[in-house]
Coordinates of C-alpha atoms in Angstrom, one line a residue:
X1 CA -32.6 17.2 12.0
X2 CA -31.6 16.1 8.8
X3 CA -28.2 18.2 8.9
X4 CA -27.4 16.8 12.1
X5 CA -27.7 13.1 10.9
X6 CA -25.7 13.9 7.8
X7 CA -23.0 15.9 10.5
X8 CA -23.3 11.8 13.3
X9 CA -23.5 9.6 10.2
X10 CA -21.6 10.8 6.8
X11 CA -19.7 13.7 7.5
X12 CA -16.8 11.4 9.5
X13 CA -16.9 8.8 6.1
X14 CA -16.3 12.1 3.8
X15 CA -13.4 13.3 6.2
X16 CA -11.9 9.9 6.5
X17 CA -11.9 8.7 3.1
X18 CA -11.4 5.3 1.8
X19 CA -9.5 2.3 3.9
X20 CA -7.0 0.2 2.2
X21 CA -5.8 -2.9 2.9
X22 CA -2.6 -4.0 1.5
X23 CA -0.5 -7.0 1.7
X24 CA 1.5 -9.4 0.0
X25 CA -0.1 -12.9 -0.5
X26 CA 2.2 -16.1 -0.4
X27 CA 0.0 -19.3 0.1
X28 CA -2.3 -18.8 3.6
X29 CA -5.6 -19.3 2.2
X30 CA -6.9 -20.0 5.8
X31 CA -5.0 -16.6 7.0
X32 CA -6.2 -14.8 4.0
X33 CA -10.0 -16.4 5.0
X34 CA -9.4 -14.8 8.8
X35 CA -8.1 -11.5 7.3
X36 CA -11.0 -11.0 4.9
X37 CA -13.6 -11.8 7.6
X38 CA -12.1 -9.5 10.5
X39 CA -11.7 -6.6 8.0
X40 CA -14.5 -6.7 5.8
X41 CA -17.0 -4.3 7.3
X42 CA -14.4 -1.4 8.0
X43 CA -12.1 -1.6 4.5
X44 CA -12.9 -0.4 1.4
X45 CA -10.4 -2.1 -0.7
X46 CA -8.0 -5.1 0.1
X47 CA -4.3 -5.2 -2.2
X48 CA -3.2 -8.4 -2.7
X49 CA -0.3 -8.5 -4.5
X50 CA 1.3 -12.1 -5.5
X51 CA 4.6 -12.9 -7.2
X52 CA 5.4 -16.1 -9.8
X53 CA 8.5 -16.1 -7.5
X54 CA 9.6 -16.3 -4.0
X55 CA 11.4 -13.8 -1.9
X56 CA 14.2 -16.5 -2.3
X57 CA 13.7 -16.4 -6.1
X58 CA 12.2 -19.9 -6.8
X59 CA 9.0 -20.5 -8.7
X60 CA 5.7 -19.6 -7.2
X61 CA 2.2 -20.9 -8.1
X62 CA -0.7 -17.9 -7.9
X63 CA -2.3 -19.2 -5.5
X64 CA -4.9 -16.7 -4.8
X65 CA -5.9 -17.1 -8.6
X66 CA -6.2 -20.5 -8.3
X67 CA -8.4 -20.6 -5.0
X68 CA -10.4 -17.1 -6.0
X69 CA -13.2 -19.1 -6.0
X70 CA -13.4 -19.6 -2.0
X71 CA -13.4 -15.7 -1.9
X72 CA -16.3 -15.2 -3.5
X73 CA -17.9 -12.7 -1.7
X74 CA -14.9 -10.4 -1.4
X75 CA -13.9 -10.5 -4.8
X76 CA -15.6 -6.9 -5.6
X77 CA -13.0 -5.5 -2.9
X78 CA -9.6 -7.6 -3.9
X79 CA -7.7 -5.9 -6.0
X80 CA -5.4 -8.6 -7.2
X81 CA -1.8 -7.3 -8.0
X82 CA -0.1 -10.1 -10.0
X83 CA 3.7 -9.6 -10.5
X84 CA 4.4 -11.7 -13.7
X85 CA 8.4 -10.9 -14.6
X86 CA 10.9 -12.4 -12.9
X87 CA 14.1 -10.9 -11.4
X88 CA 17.1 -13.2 -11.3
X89 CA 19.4 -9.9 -10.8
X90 CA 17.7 -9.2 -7.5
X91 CA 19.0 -10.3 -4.0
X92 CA 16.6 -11.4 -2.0
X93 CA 15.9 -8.8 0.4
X94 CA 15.9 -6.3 -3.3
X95 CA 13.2 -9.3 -4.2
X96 CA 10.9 -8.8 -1.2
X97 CA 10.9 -5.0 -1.1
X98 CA 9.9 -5.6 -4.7
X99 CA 7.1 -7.5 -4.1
X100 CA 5.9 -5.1 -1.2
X101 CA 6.7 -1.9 -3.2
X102 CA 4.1 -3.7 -5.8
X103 CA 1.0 -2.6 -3.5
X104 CA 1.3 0.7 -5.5
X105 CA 0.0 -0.3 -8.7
X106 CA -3.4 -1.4 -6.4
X107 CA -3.4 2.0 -5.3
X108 CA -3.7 4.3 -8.8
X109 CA -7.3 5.7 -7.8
X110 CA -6.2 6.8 -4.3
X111 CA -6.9 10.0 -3.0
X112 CA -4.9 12.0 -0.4
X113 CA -6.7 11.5 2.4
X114 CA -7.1 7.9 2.2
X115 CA -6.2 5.5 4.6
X116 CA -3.3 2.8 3.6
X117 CA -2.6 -0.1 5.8
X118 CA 0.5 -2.0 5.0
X119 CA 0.8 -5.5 6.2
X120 CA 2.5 -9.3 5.5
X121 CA -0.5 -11.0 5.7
X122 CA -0.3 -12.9 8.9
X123 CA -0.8 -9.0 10.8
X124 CA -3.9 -8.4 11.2
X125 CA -5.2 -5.6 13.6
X126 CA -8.2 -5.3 15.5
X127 CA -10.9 -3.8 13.1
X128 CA -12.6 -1.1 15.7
X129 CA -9.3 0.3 15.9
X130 CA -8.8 1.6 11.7
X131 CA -11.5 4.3 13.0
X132 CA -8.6 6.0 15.1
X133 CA -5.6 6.3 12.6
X134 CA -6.2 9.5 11.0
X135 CA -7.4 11.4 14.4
X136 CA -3.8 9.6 16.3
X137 CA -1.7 10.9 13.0
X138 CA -3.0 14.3 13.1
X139 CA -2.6 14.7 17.2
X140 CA 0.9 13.8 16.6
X141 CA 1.6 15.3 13.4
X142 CA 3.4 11.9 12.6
X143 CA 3.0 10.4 8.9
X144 CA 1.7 7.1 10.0
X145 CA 0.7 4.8 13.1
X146 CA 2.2 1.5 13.7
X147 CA -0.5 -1.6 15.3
X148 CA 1.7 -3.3 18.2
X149 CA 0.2 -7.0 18.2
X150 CA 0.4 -10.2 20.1
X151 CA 2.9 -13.1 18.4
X152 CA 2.0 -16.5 17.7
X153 CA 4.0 -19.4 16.2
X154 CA 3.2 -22.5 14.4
X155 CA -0.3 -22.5 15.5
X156 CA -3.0 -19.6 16.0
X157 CA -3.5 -20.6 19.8
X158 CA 0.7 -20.8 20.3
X159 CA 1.8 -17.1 21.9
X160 CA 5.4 -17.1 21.5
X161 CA 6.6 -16.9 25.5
X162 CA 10.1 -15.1 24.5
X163 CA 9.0 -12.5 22.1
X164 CA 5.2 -11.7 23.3
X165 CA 5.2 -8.6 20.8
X166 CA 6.0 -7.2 17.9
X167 CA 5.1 -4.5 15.6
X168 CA 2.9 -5.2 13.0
X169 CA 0.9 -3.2 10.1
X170 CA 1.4 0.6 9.6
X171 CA -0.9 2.6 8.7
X172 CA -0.9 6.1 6.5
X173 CA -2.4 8.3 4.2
X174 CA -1.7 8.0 0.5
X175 CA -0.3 11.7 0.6
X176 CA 2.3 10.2 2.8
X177 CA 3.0 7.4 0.8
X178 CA 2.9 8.8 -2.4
X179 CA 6.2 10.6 -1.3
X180 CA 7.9 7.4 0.0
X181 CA 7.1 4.1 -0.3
X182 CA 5.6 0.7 1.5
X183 CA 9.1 -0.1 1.8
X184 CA 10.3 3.1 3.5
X185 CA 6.9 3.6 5.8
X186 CA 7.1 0.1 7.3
X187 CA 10.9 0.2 7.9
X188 CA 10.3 3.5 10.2
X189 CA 7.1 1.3 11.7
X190 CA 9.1 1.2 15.3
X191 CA 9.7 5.0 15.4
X192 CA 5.8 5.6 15.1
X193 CA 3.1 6.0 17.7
X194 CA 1.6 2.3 18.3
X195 CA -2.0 1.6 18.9
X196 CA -1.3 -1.7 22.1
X197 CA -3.0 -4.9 22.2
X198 CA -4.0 -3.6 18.3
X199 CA -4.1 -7.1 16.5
X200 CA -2.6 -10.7 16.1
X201 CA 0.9 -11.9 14.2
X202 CA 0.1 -15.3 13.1
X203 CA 3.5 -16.9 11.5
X204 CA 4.8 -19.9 10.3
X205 CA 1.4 -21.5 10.4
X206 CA -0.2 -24.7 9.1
X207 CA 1.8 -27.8 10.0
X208 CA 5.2 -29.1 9.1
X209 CA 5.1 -28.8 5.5
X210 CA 4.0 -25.5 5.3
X211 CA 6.6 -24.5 7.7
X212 CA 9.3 -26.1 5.2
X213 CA 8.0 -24.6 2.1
X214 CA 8.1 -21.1 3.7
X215 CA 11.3 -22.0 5.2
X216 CA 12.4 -22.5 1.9
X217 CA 10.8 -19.3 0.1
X218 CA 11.0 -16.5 2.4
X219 CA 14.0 -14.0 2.6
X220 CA 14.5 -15.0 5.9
X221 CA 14.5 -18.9 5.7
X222 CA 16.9 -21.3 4.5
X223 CA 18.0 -23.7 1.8
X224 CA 19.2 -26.0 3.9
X225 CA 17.2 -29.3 4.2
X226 CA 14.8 -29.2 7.3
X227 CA 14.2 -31.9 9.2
X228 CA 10.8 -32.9 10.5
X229 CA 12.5 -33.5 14.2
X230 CA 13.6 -29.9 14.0
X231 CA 10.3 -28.4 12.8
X232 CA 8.5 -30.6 15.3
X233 CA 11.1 -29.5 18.2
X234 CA 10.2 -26.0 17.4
X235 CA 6.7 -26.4 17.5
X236 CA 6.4 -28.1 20.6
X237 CA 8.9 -25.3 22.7
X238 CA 5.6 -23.1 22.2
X239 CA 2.6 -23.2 24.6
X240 CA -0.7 -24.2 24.4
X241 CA -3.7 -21.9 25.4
X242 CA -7.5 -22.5 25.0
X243 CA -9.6 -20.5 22.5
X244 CA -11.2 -17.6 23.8
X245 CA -13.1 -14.1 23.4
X246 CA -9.5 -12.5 22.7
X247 CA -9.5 -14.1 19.1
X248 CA -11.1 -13.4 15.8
X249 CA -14.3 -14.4 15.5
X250 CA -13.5 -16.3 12.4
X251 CA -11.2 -18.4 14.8
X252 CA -14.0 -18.6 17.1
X253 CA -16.7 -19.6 14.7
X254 CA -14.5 -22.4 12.7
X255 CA -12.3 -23.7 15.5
X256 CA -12.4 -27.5 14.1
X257 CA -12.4 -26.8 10.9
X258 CA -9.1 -25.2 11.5
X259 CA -7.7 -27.7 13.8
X260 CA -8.3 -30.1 11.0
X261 CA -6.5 -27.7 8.8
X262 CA -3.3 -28.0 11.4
X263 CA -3.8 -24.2 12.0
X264 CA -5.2 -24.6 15.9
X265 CA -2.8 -27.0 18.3
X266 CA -5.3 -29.8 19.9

């Protein structure tokens, strides 16, 4: 009896070894609050890794130090990657696969067989799907799984009605990674298996400013001036649905809180 609980109940934690969760962090405290909740129960170790600069190169508050306090009761699982040199001699796309490559210094007590998940922070897939990557990699001898997930813009209830889809995080062992890079494994992300309907792409969220300031910091924005007509003329081209089952529960459970926040589209 007691072999056969140890076989149901620990033998598929030994064989599966530790999840981690890694990401970089810009300033979505409110996406970093719905990431935390959805995934707490079935990761081991989140990897935040924040920069003093932008992908573009500007200056960068750490915000995650600053707000740790709201994250209180994930702080035993965060390990916080802080990149504190700066990097005038990058370009910008050199810049951001900095900042990514940077999850490996989260990951020094990895073992082989553990589980990385490599994400911008706005993917997050479905949680009672992370129990599947090892068993989909080994069927198809591939050396990681990619989480195709549903695209929303501007607001978390706005599905983008051009581009419905899009590849998310990837997922792979540390033996796998150890031999590449985060770079390298989520460049080949749309020549790997996908898991469907495996999560949500949240971007570009939290009203006009926010929209600006990331226009202005990520490697794909501008430095251009943006105009609030524009940002608002963007918004507005995406629909409207209602919040239902489909969502996280965090959504679920703090819808006005979040609408208040400019995050959910009245």
């Amino acid at each position: 009896m007691i072999k056969k609980l140890f076989l149901i109940f620990f033998l598929p934690i030994l064989c599966f070894g530790k999840v981690y969760d890694c990401f970089p962090f810009f300033n979505e405290i409110e996406l970093l609050q719905i990431r935390l909740d959805e995934l707490d129960d079935v990761v081991d170790y989140f990897v935040l890794v924040e920069s003093i600069e932008t992908q573009r190169g500007g200056p960068k508050k750490l915000y995650f130090e600053e707000n740790k306090d709201l994250f209180a009761p994930y702080l035993h699982k965060i390990i916080h990657v802080v990149i504190d040199e700066k990097h005038p001699e990058f370009e910008m796309w050199e810049r951001e696969h900095y900042q990514r490559n940077a999850i490996m210094r989260g990951l020094k007590k990895c073992k082989d067989r553990d589980i990385i998940m490599i994400s911008d922070l706005d993917e997050i897939p479905r949680k009672y799907l992370l129990r599947h990557i090892r068993a989909e990699m080994e069927r198809r001898s591939a050396i990681g799984v990619t989480f195709e997930m549903i695209l929303y813009r501007y607001h978390l209830n706005r599905p983008d009605p051009i581009v419905p889809l899009c590849d998310g995080t990837v997922a792979t062992t540390f033996a796998q990674l150890k031999e590449k890079n985060p770079q390298y494994i989520r460049d080949k992300r749309g020549k790997f298996w996908k898991f469907k309907n495996a999560g949500w792409h949240f971007t570009w969220m939290g009203g006009k400013e926010r929209v600006r300031q990331k226009m202005h910091s990520v490697v794909d924005g501008t430095d251009k001036e943006v105009t609030d007509e524009s940002i608002d003329n963007m918004i507005n081209s995406v629909p409207i649905i209602p919040i239902d089952e489909t969502f996280p529960s965090y959504v679920i459970e703090h819808e006005e809180e979040l609408r208040a926040a400019d995050f959910l589209a009245i």
